[in-house]
Short mmCIF file of C-alpha atoms in Angstrom, two decimals:
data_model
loop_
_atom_site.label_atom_id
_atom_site.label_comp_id
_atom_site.label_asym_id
_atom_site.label_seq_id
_atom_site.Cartn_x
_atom_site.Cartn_y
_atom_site.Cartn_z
CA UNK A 1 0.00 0.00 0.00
CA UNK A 2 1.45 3.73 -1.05
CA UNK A 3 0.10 4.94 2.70
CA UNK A 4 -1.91 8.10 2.88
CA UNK A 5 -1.80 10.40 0.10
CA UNK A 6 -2.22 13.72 0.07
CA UNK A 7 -2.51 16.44 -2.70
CA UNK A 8 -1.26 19.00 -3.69
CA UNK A 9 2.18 19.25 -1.33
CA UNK A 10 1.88 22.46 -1.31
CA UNK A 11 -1.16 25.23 -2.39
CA UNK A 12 -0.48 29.05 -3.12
CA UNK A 13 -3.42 31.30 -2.89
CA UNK A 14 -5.03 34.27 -2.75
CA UNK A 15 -7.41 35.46 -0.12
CA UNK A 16 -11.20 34.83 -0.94
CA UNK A 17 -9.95 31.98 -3.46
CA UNK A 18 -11.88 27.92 -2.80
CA UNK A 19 -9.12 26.13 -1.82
CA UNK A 20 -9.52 22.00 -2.08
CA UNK A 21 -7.32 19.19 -0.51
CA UNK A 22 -7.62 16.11 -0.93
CA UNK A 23 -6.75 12.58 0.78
CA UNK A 24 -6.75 9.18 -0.40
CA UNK A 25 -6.95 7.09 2.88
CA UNK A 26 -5.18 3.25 3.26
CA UNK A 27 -7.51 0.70 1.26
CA UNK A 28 -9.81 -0.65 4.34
CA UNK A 29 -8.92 2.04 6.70
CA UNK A 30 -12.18 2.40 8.33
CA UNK A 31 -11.39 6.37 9.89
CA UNK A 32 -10.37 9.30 7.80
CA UNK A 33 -8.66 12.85 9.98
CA UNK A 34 -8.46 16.05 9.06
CA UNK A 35 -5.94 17.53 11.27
CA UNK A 36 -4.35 21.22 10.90
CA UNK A 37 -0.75 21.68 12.29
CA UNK A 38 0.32 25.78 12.78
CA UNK A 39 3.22 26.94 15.38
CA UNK A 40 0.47 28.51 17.31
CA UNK A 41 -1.89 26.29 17.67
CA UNK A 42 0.18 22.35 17.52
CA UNK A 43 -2.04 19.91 15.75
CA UNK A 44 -5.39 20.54 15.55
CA UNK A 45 -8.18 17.87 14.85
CA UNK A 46 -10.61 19.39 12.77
CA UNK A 47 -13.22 16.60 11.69
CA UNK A 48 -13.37 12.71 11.40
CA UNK A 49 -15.45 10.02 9.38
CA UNK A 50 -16.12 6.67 10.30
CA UNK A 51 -16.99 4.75 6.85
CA UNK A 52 -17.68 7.84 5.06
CA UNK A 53 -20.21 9.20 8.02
CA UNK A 54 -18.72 12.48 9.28
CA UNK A 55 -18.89 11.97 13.16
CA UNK A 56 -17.23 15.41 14.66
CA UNK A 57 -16.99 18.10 12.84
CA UNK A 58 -16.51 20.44 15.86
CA UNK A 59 -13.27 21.43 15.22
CA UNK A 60 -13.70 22.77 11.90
CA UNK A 61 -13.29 26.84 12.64
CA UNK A 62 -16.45 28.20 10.93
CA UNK A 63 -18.45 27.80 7.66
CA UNK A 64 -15.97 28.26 5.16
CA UNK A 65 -14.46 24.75 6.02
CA UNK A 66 -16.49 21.91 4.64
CA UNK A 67 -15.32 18.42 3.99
CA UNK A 68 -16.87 15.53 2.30
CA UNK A 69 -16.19 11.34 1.88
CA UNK A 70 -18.04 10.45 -1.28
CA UNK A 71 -16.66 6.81 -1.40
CA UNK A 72 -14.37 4.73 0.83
CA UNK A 73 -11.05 5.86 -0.74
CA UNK A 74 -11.26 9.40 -0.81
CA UNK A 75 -11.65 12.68 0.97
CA UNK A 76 -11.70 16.32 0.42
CA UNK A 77 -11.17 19.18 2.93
CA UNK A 78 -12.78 22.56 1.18
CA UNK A 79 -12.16 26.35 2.36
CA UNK A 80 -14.18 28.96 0.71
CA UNK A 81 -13.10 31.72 0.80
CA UNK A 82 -9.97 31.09 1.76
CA UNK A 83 -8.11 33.81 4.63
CA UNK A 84 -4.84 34.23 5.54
CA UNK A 85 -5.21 33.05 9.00
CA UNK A 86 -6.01 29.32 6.99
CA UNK A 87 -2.39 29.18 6.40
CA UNK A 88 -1.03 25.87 8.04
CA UNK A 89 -0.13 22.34 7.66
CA UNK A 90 -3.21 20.42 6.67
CA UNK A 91 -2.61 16.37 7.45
CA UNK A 92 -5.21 13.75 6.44
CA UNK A 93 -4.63 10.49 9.04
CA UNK A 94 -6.50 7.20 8.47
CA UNK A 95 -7.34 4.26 10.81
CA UNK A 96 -8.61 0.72 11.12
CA UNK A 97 -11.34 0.25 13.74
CA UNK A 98 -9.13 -0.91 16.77
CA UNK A 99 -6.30 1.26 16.24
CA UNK A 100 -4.40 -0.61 17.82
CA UNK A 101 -0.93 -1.69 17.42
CA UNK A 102 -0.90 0.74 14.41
CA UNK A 103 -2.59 3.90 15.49
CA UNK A 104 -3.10 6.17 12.77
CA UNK A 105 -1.42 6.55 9.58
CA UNK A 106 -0.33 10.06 8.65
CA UNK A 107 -0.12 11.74 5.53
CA UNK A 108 2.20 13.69 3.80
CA UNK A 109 0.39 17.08 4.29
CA UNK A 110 -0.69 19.65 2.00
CA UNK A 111 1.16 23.03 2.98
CA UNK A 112 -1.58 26.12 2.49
CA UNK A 113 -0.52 29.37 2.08
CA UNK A 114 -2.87 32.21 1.67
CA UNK A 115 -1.57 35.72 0.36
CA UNK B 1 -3.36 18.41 22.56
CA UNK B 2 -3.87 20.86 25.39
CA UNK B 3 -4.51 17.65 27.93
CA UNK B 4 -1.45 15.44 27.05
CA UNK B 5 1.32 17.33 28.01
CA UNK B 6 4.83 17.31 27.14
CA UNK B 7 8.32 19.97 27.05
CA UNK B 8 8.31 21.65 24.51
CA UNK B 9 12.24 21.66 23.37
CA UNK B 10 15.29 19.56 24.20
CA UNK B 11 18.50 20.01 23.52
CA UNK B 12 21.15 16.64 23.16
CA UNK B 13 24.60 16.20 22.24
CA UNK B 14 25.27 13.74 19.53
CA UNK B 15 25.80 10.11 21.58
CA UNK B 16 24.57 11.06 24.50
CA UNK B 17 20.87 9.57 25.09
CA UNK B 18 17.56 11.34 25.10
CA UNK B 19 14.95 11.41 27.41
CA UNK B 20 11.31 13.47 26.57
CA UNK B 21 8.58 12.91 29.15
CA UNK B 22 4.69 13.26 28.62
CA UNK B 23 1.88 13.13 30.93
CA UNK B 24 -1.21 11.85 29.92
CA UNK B 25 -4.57 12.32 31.07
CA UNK B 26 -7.07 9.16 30.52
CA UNK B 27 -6.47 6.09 32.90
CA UNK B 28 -8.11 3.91 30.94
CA UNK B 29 -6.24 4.37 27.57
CA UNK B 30 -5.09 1.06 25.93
CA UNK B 31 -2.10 2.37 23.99
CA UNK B 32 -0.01 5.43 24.08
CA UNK B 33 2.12 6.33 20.80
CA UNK B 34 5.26 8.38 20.33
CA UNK B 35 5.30 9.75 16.86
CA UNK B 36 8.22 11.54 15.17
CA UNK B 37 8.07 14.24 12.88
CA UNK B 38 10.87 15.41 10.49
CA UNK B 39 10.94 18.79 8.87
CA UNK B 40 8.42 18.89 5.81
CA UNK B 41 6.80 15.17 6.25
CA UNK B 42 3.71 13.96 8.20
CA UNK B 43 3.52 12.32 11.45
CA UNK B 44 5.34 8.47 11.31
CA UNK B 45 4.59 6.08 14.59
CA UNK B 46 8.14 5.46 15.98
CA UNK B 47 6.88 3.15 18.61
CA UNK B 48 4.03 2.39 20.85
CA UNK B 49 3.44 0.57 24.22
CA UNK B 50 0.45 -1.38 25.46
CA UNK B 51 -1.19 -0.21 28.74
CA UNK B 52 -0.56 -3.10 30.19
CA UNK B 53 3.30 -3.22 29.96
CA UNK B 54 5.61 -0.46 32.23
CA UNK B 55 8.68 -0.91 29.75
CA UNK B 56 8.92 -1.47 26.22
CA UNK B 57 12.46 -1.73 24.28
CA UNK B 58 12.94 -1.69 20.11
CA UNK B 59 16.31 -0.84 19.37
CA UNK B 60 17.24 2.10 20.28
CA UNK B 61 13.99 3.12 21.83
CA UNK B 62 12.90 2.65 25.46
CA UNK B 63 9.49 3.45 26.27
CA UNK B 64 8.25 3.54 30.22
CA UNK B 65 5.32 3.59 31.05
CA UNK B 66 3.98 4.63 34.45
CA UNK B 67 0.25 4.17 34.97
CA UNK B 68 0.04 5.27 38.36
CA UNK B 69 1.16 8.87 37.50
CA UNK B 70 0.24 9.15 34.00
CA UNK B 71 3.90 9.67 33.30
CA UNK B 72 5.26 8.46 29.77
CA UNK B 73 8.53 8.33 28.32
CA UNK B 74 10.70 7.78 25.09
CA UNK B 75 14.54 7.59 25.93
CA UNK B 76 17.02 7.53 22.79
CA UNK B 77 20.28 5.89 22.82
CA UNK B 78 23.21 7.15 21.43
CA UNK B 79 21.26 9.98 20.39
CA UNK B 80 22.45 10.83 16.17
CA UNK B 81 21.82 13.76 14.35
CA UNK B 82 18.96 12.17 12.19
CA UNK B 83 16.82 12.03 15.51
CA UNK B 84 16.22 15.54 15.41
CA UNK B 85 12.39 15.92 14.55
CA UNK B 86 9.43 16.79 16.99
CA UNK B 87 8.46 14.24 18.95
CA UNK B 88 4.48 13.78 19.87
CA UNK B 89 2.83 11.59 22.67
CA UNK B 90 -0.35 10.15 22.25
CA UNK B 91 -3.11 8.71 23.95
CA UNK B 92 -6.14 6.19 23.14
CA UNK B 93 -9.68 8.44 24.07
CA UNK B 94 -11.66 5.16 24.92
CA UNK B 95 -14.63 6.49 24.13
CA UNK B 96 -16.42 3.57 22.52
CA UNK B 97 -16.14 -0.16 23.28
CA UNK B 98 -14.93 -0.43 19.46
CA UNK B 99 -11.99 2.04 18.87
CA UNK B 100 -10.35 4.55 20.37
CA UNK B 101 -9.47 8.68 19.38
CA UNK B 102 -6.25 9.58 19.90
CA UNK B 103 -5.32 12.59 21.69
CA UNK B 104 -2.06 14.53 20.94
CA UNK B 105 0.71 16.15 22.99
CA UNK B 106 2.23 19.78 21.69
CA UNK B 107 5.18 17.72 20.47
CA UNK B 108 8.66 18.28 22.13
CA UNK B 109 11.75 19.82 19.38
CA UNK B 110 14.43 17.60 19.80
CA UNK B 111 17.69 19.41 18.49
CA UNK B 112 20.95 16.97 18.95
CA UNK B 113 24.28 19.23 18.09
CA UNK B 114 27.59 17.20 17.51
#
């Protein structure tokens, strides 16, 4: 299995712009995070699904974050509009049920940076 | 991460071993995790230690594990310049018979000079 992948590596945008990441979670990974990673803040959880179903949503930081899981194998994380204050690390993590001797398996990241 | 705590910085000579200490918060977690994180990648599980073990050794790597005070540890031998990275604790949330959420430390910056 290639692991988690993320893209794009890395996003330049403008403010107000949509913004979409996306995540291809490990084949029969039952959980898909969305975490956010700044200096400020450490690592953030913002939202997780368990077999597609979002379940928590309540760290997302307001409206303009949305995410969806339209099949088992992939995910999108969606900012519109995008601020400058969205800048961060954005990591998509996937799990099996019982975590574990495995716990969760990281992605890459996508690096946002809003101008 | 704000309720699994750990230092935030640690400074090592090369050789020497490392120690970085986390305190957890949930007694009943199953497994706790130490994850490294090198500049530019994602999160990669270094090790991990079942709840009901107080010492686990892989290599290198010595985890300890004290229930009674919530206390975890990773100590690195001979400590090389390639373990510089952040280092994060983790904790199972058993919040569910079925799985558990993991809760993150702040990560501790590990810097080893020669």
């Amino acid at each position: 299995d290639a692991g988690v992948i993320q893209s794009p590596r890395h996003e330049v945008t403008e403010m107000g712009q949509e913004v979409t990441l996306r995540c291809k979670p490990i084949s029969g990974h039952d959980y898909l995070f969305w975490y956010r990673q700044t200096m400020m803040r450490g690592l953030e959880l913002l939202i997780y699904f368990n077999n597609n179903v979002p379940i928590d949503d309540s760290g997302m930081p307001e409206d303009r974050f949305s995410a969806k899981m339209p099949n088992a194998s992939f995910s999108t994380l969606k900012i519109q509009p995008s601020e400058p204050r969205d800048s961060a690390v954005y990591f998509c993590a996937s799990s099996q049920a019982r975590i574990g001797d495995y716990g969760y398996t990281f992605g890459s990241g996508t690096r946002l940076t809003v101008v | 991460g704000e309720d699994v705590e750990q230092s935030l910085f640690l400074s090592v000579r090369e050789g020497d071993s490392s120690v970085i200490n986390c305190t957890y918060t949930d007694s009943s977690s199953t497994y706790l995790y130490w994850y490294k994180q090198e500049p530019g990648a994602g999160l990669q599980l270094l090790t991990y230690i079942f709840s009901n073990m107080d010492m686990k050794q892989d290599q290198r790597l010595t985890v300890l594990l004290n229930k009674k005070d919530k206390h975890l540890s990773l100590r690195i031998a001979d400590t090389q310049t390639g373990d510089s990275a952040i280092y994060f604790c983790a904790e199972t949330l058993m919040t569910t018979d079925s799985w558990g959420k993991l809760q993150f430390g702040a990560g501790t910056q590990v810097v080893v000079t020669p």
